[in-house]
Coordinates of C-alpha atoms in Angstrom, one line a residue:
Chain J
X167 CA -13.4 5.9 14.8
X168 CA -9.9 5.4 13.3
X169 CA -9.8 2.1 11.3
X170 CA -6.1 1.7 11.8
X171 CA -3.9 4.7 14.1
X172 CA -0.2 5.2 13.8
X173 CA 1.5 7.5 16.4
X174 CA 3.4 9.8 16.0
X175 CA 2.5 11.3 12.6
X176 CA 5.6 12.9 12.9
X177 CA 9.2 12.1 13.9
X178 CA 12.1 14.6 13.9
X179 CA 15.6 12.7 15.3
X180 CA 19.0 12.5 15.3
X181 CA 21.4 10.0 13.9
X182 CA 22.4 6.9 16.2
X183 CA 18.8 7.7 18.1
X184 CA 16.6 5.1 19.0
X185 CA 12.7 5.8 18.5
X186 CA 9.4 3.8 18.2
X187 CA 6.3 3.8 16.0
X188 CA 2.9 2.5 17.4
X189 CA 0.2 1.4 15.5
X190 CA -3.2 0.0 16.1
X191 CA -6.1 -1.5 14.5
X192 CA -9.9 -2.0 15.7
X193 CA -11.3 -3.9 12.4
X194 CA -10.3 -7.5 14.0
X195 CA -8.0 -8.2 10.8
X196 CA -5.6 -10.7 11.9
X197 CA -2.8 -9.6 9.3
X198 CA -0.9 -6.0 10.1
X199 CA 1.7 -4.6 7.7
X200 CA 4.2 -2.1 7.9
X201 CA 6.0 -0.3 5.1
X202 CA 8.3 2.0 4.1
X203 CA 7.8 4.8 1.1
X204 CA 10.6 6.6 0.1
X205 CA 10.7 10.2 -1.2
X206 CA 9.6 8.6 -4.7
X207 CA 6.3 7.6 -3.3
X208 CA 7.8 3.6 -4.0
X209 CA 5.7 2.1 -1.0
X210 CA 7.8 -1.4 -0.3
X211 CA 6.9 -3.8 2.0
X212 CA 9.3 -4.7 5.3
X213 CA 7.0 -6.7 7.6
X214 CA 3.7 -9.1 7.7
X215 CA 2.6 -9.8 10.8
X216 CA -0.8 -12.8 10.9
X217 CA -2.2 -13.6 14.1
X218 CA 1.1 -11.7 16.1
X219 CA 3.7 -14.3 14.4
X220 CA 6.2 -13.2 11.8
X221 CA 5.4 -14.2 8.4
X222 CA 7.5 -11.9 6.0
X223 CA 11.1 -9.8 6.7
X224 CA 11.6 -8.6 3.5
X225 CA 15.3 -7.8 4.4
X226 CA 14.9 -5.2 6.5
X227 CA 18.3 -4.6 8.4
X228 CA 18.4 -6.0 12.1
X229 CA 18.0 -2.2 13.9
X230 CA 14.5 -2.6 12.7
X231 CA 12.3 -4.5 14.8
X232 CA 8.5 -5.3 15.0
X233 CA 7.0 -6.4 17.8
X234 CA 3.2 -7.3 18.8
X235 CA 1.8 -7.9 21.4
X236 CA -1.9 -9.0 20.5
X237 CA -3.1 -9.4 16.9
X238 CA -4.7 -5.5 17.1
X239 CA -1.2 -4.1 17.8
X240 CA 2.1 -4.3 15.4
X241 CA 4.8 -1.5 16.8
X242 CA 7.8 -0.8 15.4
X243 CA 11.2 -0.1 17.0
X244 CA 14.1 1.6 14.8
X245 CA 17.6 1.1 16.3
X246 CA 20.7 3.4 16.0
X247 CA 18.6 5.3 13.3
X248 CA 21.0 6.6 10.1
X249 CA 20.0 9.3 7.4
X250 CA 18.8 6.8 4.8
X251 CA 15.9 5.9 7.4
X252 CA 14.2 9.1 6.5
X253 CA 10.6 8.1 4.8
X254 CA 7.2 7.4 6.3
X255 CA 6.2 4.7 7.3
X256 CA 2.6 3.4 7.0
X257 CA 1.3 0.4 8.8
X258 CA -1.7 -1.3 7.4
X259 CA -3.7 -4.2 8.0
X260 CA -6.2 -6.4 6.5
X261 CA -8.2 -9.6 6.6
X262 CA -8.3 -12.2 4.2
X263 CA -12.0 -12.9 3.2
X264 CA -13.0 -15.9 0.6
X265 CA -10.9 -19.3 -0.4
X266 CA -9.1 -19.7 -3.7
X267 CA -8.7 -17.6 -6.5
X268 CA -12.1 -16.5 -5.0
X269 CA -10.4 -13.6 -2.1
X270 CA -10.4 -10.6 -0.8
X271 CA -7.3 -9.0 0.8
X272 CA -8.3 -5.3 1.0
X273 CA -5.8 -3.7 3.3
X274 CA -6.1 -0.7 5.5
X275 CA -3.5 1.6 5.7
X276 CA -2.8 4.4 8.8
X277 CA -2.0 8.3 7.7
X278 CA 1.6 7.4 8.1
X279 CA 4.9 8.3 10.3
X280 CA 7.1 10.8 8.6
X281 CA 10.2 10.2 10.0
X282 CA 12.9 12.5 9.8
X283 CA 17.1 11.6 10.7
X284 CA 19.2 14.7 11.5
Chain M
X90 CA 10.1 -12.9 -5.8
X91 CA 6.6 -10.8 -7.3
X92 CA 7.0 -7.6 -8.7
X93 CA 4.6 -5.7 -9.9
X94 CA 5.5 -2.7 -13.0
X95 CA 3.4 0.3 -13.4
X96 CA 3.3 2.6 -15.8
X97 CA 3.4 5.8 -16.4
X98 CA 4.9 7.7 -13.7
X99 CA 3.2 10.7 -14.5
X100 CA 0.2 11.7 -16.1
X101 CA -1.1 14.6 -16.9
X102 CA -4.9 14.7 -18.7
X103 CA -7.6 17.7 -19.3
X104 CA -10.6 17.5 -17.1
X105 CA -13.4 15.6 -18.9
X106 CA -10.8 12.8 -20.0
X107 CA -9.9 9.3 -19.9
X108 CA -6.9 8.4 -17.9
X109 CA -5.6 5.1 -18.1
X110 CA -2.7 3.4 -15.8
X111 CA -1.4 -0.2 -16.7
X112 CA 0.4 -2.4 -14.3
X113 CA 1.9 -5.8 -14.7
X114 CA 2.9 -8.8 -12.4
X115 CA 5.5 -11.6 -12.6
X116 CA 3.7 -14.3 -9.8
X117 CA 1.1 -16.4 -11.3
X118 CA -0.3 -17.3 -7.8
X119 CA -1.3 -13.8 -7.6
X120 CA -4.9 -13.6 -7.7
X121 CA -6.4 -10.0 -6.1
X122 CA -5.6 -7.0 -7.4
X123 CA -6.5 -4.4 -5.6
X124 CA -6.1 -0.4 -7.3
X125 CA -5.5 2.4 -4.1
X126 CA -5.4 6.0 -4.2
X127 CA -3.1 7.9 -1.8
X128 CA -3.6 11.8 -1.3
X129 CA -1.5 14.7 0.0
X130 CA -0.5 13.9 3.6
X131 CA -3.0 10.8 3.9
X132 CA -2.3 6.9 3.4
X133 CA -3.1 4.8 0.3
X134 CA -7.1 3.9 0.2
X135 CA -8.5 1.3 -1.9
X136 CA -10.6 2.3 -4.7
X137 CA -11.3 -0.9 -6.5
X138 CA -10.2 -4.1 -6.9
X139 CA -10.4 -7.2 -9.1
X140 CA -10.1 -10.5 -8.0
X141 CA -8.8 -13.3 -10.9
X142 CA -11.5 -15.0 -11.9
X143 CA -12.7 -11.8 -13.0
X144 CA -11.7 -9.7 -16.7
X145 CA -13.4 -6.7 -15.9
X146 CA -15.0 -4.5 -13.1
X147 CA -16.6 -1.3 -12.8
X148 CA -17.3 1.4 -10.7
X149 CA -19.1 4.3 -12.1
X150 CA -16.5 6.2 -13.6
X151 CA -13.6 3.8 -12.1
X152 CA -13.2 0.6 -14.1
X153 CA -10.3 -2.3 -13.7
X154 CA -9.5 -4.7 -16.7
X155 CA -7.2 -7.7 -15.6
X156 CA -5.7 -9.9 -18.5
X157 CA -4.3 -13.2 -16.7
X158 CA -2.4 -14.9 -19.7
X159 CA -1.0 -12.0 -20.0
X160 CA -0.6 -10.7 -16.5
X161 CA -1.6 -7.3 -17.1
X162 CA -4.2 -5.3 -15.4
X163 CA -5.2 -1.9 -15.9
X164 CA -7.2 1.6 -14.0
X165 CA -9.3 3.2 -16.1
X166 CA -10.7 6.8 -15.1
X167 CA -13.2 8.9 -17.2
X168 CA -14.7 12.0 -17.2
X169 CA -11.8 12.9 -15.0
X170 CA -12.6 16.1 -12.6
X171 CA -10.0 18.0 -10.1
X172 CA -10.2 15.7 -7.1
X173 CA -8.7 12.6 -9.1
X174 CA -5.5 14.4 -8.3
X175 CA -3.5 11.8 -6.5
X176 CA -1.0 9.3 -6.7
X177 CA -2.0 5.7 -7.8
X178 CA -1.3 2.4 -7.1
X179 CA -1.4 -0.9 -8.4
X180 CA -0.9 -4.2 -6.3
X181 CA -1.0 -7.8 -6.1
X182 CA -1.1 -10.1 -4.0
X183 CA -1.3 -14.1 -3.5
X184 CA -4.2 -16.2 -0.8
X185 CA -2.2 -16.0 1.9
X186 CA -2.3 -12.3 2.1
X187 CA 1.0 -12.7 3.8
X188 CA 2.4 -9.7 1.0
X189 CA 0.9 -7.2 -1.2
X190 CA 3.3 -5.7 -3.8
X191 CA 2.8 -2.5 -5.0
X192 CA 3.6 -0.8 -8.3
X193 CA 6.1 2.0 -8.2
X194 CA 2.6 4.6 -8.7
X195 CA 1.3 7.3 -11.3
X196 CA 1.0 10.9 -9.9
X197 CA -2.1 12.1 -12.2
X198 CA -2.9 15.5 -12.8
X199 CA -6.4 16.8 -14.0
X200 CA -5.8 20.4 -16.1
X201 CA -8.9 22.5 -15.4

């Protein structure tokens, strides 16, 4: 009973390759995530998904697209992929619980993508 | 934007200790802070978390302090034992949920 699935786990590709991540979630969170941690274990933030719209790019170049198709489902497709792409990527999600200073956002986060540019 | 600075990056205590890890973050509107643990291979789990109207919390041997004028927070781990081996992270985040920020994490060590 996976809270939140990513697939593949792992990701072995060439440069200028074009490959996907999938992830899903079956806690009914409206909000999915997905990030990117580097070989320094910094985990940084490139999308927020609420409800399937766009909410944050946090400057994530153009060959990076998200894309989802119901609120339970936020993939990720990687464009022309270069060397500096190497990382895993985790997708998370969470559901916002309480009003004003009185909330919850505890997030849930899948075993993560390591993906890996030759 | 927020940012959120943790410190240290490494930290390396004999089992039995105390281990502390101190964060801070620039956005007042922040207002849950939530503490994860990420092991070997696996993604970041949550291990505690503090929400602002709150200065302290604990969780048996887990406790979270959170200072807002000053906008610090802190972990707090004692009687530390070999499976508190992990990297740690900090985070905040604002009521929209729409980001959480994390810290730059703390790989801790427990010596036998």
């Amino acid at each position: 009973d996976t809270a939140v699935s990513q697939t593949p786990k792992y990701l072995v590709t060439q440069m200028g390759n074009d490959k996907s991540i999938k992830c899903e979630q079956n806690l009914g969170h409206d909000t999915m995530y997905w990030y990117k941690q580097d070989s320094k274990k910094f985990l940084k933030i490139m999308f927020s998904y609420n409800n399937k719209e766009l909410i944050i790019n946090e400057t994530v170049p153009n060959r990076f697209s998200p894309k989802s198709p119901d609120k339970a489902h936020l993939n990720l497709h990687i464009n022309s992929l270069e060397l500096g792409d190497s990382a895993v990527y985790f997708c998370a999600s969470s559901q916002v619980t309480g009003t004003g200073i009185l909330v919850d956002t505890e997030a849930f986060f899948g075993q993560g993508t390591r993906l890996t540019v030759v | 934007g927020e940012n959120v600075e943790q410190h240290p990056s490494t930290l390396s205590v004999q089992e039995g200790d105390s281990a502390v890890i101190k964060c801070t973050y620039s956005d007042s509107a922040s207002n849950y802070f939530p503490w994860y643990k990420q092991e070997l291979g696996k993604g970041p789990q949550l291990i505690i978390d503090i929400r602002s109207n709150v200065g302290e919390k604990k969780d048996q041997r887990i406790a979270v302090t959170l200072n807002k004028t000053a906008k610090h927070f802190s972990l707090h781990i004692t009687e530390t034992q070999p499976e508190d081996s992990a990297v740690y992270f900090c985070a905040a985040s604002t009521s929209s949920a729409s980001k959480i920020i994390f810290g730059s994490g703390t790989r801790l060590s427990i010596r036998p």
